[in-house]
mmCIF file of N, CA and C in Angstrom:
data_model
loop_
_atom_site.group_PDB
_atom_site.id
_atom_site.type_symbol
_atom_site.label_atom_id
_atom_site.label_comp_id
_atom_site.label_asym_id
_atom_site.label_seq_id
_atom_site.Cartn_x
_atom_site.Cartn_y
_atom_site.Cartn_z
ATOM 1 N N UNK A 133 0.831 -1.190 0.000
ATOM 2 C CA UNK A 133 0.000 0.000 0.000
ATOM 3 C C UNK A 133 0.875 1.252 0.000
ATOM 4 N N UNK A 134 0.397 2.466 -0.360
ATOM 5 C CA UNK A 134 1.096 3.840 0.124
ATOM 6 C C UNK A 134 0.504 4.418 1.188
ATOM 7 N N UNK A 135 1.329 5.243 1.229
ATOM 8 C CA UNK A 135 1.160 5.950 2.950
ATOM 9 C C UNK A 135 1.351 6.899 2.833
ATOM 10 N N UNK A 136 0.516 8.087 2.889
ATOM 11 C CA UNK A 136 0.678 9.681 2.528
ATOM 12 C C UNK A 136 0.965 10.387 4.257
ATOM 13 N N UNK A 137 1.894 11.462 4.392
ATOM 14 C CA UNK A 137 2.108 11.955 5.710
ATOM 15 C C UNK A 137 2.226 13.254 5.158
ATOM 16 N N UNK A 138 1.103 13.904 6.279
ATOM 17 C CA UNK A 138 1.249 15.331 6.028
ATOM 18 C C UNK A 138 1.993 16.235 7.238
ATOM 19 N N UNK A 139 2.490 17.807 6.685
ATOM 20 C CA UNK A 139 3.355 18.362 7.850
ATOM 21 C C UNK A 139 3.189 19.465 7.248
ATOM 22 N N UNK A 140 3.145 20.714 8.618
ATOM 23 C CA UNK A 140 3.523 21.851 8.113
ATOM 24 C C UNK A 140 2.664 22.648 8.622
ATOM 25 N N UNK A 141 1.258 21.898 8.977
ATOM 26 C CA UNK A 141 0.453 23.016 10.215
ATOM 27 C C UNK A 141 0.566 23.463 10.970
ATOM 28 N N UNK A 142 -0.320 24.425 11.585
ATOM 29 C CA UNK A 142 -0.006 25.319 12.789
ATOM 30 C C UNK A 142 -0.787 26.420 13.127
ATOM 31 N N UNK A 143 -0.200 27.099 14.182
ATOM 32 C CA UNK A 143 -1.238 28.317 14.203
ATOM 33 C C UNK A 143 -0.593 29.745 13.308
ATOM 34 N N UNK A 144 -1.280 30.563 12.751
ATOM 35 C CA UNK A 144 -0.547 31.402 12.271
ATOM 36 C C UNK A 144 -1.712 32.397 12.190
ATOM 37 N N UNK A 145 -1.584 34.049 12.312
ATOM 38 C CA UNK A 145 -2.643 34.832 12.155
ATOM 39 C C UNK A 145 -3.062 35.357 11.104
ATOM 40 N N UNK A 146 -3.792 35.976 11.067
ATOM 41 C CA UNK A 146 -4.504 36.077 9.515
ATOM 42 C C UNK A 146 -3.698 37.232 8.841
ATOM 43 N N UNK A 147 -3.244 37.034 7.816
ATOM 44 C CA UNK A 147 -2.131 37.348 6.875
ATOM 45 C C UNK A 147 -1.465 36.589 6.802
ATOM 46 N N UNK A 148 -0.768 35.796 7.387
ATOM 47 C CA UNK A 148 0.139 34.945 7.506
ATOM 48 C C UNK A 148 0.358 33.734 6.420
ATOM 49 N N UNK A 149 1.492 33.447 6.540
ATOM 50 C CA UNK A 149 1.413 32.215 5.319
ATOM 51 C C UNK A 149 2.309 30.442 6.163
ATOM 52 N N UNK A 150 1.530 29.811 5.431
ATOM 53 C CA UNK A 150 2.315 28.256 5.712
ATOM 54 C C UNK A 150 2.434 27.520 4.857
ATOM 55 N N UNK A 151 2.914 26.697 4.839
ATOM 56 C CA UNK A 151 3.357 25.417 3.602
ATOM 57 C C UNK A 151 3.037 24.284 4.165
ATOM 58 N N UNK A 152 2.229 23.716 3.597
ATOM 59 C CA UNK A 152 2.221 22.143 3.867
ATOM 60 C C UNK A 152 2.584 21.133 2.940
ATOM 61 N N UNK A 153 3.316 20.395 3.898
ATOM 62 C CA UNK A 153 3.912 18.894 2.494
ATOM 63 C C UNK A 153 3.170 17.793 2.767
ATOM 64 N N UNK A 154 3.247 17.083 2.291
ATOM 65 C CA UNK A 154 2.907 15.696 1.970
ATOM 66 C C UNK A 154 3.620 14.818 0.939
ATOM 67 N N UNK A 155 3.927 14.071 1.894
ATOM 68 C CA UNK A 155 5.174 12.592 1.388
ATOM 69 C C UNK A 155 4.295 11.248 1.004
ATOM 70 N N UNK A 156 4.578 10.244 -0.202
ATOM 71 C CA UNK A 156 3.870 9.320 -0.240
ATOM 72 C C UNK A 156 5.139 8.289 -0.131
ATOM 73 N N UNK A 157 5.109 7.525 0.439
ATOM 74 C CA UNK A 157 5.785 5.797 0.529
ATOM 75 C C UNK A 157 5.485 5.043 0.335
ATOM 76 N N UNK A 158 5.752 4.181 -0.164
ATOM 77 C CA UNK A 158 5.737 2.588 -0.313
ATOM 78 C C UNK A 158 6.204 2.076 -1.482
ATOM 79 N N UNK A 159 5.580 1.258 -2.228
ATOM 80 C CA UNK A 159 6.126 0.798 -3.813
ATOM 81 C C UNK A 159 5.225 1.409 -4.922
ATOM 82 N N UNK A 160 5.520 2.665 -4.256
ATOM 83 C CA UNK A 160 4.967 3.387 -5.631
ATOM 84 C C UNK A 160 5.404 3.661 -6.968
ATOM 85 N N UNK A 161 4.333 3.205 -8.283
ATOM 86 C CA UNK A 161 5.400 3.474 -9.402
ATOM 87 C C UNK A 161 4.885 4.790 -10.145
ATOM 88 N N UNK A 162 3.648 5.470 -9.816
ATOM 89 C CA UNK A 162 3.478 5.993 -10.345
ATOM 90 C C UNK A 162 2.453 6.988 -9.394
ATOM 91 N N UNK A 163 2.261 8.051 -9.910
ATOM 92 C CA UNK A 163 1.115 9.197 -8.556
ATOM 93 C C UNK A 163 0.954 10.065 -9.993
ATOM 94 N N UNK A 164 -0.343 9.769 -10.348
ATOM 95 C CA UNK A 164 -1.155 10.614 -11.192
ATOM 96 C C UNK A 164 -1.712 11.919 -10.892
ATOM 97 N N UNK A 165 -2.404 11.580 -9.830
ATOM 98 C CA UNK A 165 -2.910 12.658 -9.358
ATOM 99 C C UNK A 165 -2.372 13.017 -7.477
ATOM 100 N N UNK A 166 -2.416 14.261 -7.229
ATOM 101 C CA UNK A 166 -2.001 14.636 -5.244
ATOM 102 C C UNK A 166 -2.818 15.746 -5.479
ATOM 103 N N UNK A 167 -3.167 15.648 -3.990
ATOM 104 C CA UNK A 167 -3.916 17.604 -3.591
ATOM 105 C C UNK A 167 -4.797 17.215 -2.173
ATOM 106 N N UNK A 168 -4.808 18.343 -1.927
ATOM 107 C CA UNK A 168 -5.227 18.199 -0.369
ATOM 108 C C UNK A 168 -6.896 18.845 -0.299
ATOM 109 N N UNK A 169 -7.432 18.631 0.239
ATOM 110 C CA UNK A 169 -8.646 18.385 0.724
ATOM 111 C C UNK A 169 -8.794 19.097 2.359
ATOM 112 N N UNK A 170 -10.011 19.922 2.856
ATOM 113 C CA UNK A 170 -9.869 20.014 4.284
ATOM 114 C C UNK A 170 -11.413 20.529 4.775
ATOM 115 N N UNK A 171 -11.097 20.173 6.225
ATOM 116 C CA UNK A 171 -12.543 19.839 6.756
ATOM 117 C C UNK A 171 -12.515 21.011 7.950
ATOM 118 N N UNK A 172 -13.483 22.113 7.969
ATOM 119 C CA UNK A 172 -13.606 23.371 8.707
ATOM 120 C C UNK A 172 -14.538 22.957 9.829
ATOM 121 N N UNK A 173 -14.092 22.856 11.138
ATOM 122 C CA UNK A 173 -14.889 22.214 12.352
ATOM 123 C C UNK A 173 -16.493 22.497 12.384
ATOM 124 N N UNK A 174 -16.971 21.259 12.315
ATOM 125 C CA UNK A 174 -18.387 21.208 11.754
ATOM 126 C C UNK A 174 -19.088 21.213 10.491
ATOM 127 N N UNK A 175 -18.164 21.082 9.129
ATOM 128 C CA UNK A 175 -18.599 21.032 8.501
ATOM 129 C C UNK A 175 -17.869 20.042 7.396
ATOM 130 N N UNK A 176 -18.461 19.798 6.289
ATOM 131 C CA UNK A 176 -18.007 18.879 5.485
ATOM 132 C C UNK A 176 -16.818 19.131 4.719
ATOM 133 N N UNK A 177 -16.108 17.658 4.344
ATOM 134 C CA UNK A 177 -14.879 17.942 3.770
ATOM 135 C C UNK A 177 -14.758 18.870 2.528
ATOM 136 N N UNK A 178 -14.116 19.637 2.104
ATOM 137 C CA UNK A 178 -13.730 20.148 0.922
ATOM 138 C C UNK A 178 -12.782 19.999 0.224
ATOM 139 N N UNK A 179 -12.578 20.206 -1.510
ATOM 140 C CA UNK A 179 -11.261 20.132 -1.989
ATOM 141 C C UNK A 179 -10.767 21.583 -2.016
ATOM 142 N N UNK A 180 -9.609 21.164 -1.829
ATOM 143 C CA UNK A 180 -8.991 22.428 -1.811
ATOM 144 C C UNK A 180 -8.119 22.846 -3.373
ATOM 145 N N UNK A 181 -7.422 22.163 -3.393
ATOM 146 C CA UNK A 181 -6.428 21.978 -4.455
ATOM 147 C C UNK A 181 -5.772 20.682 -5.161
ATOM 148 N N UNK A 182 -5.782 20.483 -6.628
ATOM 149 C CA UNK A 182 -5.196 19.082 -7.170
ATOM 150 C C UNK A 182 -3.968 19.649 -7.907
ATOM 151 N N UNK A 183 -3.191 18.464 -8.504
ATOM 152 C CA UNK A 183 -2.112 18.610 -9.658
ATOM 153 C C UNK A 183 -2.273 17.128 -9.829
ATOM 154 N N UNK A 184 -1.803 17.286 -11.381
ATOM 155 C CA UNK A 184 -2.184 16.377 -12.089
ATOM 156 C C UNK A 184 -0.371 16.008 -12.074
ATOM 157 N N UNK A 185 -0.260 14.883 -12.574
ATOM 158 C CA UNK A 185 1.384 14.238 -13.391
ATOM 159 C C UNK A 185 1.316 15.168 -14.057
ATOM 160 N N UNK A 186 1.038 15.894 -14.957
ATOM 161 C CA UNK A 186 1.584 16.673 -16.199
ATOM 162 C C UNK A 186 1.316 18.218 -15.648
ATOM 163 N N UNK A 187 1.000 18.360 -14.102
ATOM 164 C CA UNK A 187 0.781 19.755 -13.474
ATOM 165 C C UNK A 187 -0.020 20.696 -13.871
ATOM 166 N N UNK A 188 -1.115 19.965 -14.693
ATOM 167 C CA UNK A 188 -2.416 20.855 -14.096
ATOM 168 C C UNK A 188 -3.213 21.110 -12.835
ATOM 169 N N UNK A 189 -3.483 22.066 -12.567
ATOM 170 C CA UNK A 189 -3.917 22.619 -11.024
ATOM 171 C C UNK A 189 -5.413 22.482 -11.193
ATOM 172 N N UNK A 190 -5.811 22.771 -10.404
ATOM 173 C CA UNK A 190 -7.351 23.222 -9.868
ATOM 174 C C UNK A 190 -7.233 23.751 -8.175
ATOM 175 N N UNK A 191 -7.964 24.711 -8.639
ATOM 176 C CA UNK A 191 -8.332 24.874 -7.097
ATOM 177 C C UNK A 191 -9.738 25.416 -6.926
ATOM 178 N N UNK A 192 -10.188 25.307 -5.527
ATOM 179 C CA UNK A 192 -11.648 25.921 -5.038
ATOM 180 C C UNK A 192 -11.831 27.300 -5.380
ATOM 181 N N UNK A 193 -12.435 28.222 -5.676
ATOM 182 C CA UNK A 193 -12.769 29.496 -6.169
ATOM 183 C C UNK A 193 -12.219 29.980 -4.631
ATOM 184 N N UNK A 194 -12.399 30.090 -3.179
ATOM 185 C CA UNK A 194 -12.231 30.784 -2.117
ATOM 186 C C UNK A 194 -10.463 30.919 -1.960
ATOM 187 N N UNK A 195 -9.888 29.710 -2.197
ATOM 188 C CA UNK A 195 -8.388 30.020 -2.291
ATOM 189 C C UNK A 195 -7.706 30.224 -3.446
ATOM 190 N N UNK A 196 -8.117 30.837 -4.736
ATOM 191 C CA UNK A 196 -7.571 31.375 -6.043
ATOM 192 C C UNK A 196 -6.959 32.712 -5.627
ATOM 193 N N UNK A 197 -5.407 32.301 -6.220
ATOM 194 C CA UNK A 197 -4.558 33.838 -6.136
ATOM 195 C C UNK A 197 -4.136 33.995 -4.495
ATOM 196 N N UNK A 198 -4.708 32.615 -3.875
ATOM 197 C CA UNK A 198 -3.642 32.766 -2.125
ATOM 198 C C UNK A 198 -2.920 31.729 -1.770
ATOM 199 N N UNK A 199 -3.827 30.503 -2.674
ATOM 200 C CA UNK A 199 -2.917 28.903 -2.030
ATOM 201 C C UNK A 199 -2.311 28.874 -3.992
ATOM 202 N N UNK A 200 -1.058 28.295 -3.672
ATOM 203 C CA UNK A 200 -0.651 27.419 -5.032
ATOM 204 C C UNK A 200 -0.225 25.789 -4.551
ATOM 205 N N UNK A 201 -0.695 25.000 -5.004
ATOM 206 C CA UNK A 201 0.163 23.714 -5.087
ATOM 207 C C UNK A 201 0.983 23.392 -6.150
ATOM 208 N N UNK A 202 1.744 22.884 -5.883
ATOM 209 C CA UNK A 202 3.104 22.277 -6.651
ATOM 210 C C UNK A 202 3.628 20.769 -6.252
ATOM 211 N N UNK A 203 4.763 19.891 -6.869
ATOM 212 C CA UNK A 203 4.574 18.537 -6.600
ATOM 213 C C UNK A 203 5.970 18.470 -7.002
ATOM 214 N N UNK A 204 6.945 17.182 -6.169
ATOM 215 C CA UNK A 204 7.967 16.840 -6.750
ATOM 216 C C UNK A 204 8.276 15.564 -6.965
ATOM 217 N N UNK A 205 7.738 15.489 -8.237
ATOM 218 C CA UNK A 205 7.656 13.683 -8.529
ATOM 219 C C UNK A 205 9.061 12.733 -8.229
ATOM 220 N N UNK A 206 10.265 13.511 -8.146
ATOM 221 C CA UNK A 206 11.460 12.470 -7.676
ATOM 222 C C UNK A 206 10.929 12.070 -6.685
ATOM 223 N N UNK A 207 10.514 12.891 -5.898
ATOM 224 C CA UNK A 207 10.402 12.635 -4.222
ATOM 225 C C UNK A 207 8.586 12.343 -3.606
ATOM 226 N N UNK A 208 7.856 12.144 -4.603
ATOM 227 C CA UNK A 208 6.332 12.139 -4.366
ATOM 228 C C UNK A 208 6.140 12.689 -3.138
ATOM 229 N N UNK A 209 5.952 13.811 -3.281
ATOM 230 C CA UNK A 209 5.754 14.916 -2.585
ATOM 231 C C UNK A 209 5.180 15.890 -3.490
ATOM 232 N N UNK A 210 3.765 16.439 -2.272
ATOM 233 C CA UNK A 210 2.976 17.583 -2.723
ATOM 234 C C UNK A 210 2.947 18.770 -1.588
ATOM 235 N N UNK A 211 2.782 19.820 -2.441
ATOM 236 C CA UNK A 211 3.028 20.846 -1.243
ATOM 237 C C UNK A 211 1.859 22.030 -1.761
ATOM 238 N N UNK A 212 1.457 22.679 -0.947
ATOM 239 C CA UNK A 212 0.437 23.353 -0.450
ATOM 240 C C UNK A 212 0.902 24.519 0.032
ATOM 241 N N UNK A 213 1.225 25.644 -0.614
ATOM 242 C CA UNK A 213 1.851 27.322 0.037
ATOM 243 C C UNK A 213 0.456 27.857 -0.167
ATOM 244 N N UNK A 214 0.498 28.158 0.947
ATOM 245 C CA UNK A 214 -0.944 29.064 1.757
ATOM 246 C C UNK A 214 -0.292 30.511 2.365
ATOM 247 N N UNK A 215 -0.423 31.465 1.482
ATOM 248 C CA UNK A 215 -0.560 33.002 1.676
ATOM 249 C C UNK A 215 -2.046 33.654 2.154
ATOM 250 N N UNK A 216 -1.587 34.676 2.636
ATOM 251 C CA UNK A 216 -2.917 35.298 2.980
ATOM 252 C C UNK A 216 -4.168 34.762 3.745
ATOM 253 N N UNK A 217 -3.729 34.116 4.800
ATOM 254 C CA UNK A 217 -4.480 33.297 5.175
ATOM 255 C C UNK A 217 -5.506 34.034 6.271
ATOM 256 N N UNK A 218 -6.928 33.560 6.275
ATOM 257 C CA UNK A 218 -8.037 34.010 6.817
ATOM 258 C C UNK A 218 -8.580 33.022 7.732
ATOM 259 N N UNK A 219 -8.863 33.775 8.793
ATOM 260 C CA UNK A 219 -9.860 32.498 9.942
ATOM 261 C C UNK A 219 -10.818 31.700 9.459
ATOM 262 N N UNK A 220 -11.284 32.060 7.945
ATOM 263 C CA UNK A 220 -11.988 30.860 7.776
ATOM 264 C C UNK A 220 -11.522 29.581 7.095
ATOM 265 N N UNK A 221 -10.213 29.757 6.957
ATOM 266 C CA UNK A 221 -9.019 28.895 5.737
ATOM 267 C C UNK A 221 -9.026 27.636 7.133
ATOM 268 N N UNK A 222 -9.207 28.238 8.491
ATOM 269 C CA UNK A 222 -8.995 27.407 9.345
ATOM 270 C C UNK A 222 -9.397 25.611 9.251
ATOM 271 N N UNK A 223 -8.910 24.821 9.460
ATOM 272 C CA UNK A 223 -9.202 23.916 9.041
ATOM 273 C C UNK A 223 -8.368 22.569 9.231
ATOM 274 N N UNK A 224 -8.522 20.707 9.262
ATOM 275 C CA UNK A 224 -7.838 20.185 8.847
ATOM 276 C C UNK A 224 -7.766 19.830 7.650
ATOM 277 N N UNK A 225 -6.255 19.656 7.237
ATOM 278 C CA UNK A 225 -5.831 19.397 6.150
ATOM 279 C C UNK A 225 -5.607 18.430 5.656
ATOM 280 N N UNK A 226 -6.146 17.267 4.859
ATOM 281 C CA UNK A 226 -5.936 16.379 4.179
ATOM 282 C C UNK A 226 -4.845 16.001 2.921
ATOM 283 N N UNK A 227 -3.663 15.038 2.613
ATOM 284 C CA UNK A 227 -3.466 15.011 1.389
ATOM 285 C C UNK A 227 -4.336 13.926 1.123
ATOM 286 N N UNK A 228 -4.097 13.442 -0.413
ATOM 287 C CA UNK A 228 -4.800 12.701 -1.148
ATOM 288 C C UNK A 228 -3.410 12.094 -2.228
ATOM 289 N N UNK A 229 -3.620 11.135 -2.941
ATOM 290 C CA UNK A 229 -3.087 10.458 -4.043
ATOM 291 C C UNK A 229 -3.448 9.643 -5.055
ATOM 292 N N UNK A 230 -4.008 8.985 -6.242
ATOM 293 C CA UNK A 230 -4.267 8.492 -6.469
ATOM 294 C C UNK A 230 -2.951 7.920 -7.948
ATOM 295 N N UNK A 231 -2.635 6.790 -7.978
ATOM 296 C CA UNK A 231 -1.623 6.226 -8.959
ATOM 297 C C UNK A 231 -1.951 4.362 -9.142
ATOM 298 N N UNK A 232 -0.473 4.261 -8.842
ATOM 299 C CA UNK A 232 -0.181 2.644 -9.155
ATOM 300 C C UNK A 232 1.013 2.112 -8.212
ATOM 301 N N UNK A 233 1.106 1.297 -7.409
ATOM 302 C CA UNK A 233 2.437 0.378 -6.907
ATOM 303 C C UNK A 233 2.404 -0.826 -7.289
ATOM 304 N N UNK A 234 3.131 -1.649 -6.455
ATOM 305 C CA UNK A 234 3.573 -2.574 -6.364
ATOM 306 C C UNK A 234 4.299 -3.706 -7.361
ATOM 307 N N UNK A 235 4.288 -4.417 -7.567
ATOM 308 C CA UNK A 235 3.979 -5.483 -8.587
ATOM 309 C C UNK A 235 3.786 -6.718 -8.755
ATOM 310 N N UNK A 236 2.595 -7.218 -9.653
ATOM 311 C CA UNK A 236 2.111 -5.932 -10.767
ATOM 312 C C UNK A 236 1.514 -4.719 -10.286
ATOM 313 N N UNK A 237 1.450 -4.179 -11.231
ATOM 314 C CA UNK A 237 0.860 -2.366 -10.885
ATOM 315 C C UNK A 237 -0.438 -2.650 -10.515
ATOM 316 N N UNK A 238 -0.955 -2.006 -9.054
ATOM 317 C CA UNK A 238 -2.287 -2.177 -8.768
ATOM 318 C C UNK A 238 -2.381 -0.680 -8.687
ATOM 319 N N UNK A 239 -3.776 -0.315 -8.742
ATOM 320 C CA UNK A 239 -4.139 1.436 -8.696
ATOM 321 C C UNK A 239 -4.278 1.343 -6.680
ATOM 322 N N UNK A 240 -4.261 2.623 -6.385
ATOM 323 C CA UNK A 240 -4.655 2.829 -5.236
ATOM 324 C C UNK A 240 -5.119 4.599 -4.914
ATOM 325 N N UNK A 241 -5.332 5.171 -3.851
ATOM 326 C CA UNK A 241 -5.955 5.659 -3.735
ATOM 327 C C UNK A 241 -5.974 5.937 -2.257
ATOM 328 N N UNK A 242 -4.928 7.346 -1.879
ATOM 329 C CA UNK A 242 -4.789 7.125 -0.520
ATOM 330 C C UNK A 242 -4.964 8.466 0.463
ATOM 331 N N UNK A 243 -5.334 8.285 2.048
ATOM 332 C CA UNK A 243 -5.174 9.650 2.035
ATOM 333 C C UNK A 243 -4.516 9.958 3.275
ATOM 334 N N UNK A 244 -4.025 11.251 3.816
ATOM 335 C CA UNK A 244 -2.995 10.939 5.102
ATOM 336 C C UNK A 244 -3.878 11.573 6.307
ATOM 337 N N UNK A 245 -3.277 11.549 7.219
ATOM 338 C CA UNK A 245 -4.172 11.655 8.672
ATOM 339 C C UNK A 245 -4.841 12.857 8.462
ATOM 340 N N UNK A 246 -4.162 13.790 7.947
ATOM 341 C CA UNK A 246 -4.594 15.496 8.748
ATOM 342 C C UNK A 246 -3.341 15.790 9.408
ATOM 343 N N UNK A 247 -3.465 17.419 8.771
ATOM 344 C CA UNK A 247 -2.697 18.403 9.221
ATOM 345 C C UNK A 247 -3.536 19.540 10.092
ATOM 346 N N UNK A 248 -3.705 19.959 11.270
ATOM 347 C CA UNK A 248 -4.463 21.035 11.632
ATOM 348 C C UNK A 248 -3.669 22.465 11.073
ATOM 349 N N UNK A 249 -4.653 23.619 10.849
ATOM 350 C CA UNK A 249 -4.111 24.525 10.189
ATOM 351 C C UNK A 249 -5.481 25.747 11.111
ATOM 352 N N UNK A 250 -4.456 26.455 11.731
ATOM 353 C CA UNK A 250 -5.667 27.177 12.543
ATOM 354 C C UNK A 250 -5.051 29.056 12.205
ATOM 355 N N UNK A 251 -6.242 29.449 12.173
ATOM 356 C CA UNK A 251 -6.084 31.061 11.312
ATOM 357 C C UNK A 251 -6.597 32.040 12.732
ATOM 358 N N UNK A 252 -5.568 32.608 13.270
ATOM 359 C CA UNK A 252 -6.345 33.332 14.337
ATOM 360 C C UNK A 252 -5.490 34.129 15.466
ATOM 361 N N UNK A 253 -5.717 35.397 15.228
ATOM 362 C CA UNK A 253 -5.081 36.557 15.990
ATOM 363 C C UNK A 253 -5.037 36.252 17.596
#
């Protein structure tokens, strides 16, 4: 299986910026898709941001022009730079993955604990 670990939360006040990574392990041969996902206390999960293998983005309309994600396929690793951050960005943070390991190549589909990410003077 893979194993996604996220890092990089914290408290920080509103303006402020953080980075979050996320590492995938195991016998991975391939990670198509990464992006993190996050859940605002009491309410349902959201996506936040994807990249594709060939680094197309998406993101949610509320973090356009404050979060960018980026990815470093040597190291399957996704990262999450969060500028301008607002008490309502508050939130945990999810990564995500979806590719192929082992062998033979099976697909999988994984996601890591949570990062807390708290916005507040």
């Amino acid at each position: 299986q893979v194993q996604l670990v996220e890092s990089g939360g914290g408290l920080v006040q509103p303006g402020g910026s953080l980075r979050l990574s996320c590492v995938a392990s195991g016998s991975v041969f391939s990670i198509n898709a990464m992006g993190w996902y996050r859940q605002p206390p009491g309410k349902e999960r959201e996506l936040v941001a994807t990249i594709t293998i060939g680094d197309t983005t998406n993101y949610v309309d509320s973090v356009k022009g404050r979060f960018t994600i980026s990815r470093d396929n040597a190291k399957n690793t996704v990262y999450l730079q969060m500028n301008s951050l607002k008490p309502e960005d508050t939130a945990v943070y999810y990564c995500y993955a979806q590719g192929y390991y082992g062998t033979p190549y099976r697909s999988f589909t994984s996601w890591g604990r949570g990062t807390q990410v708290t916005v507040s003077s």
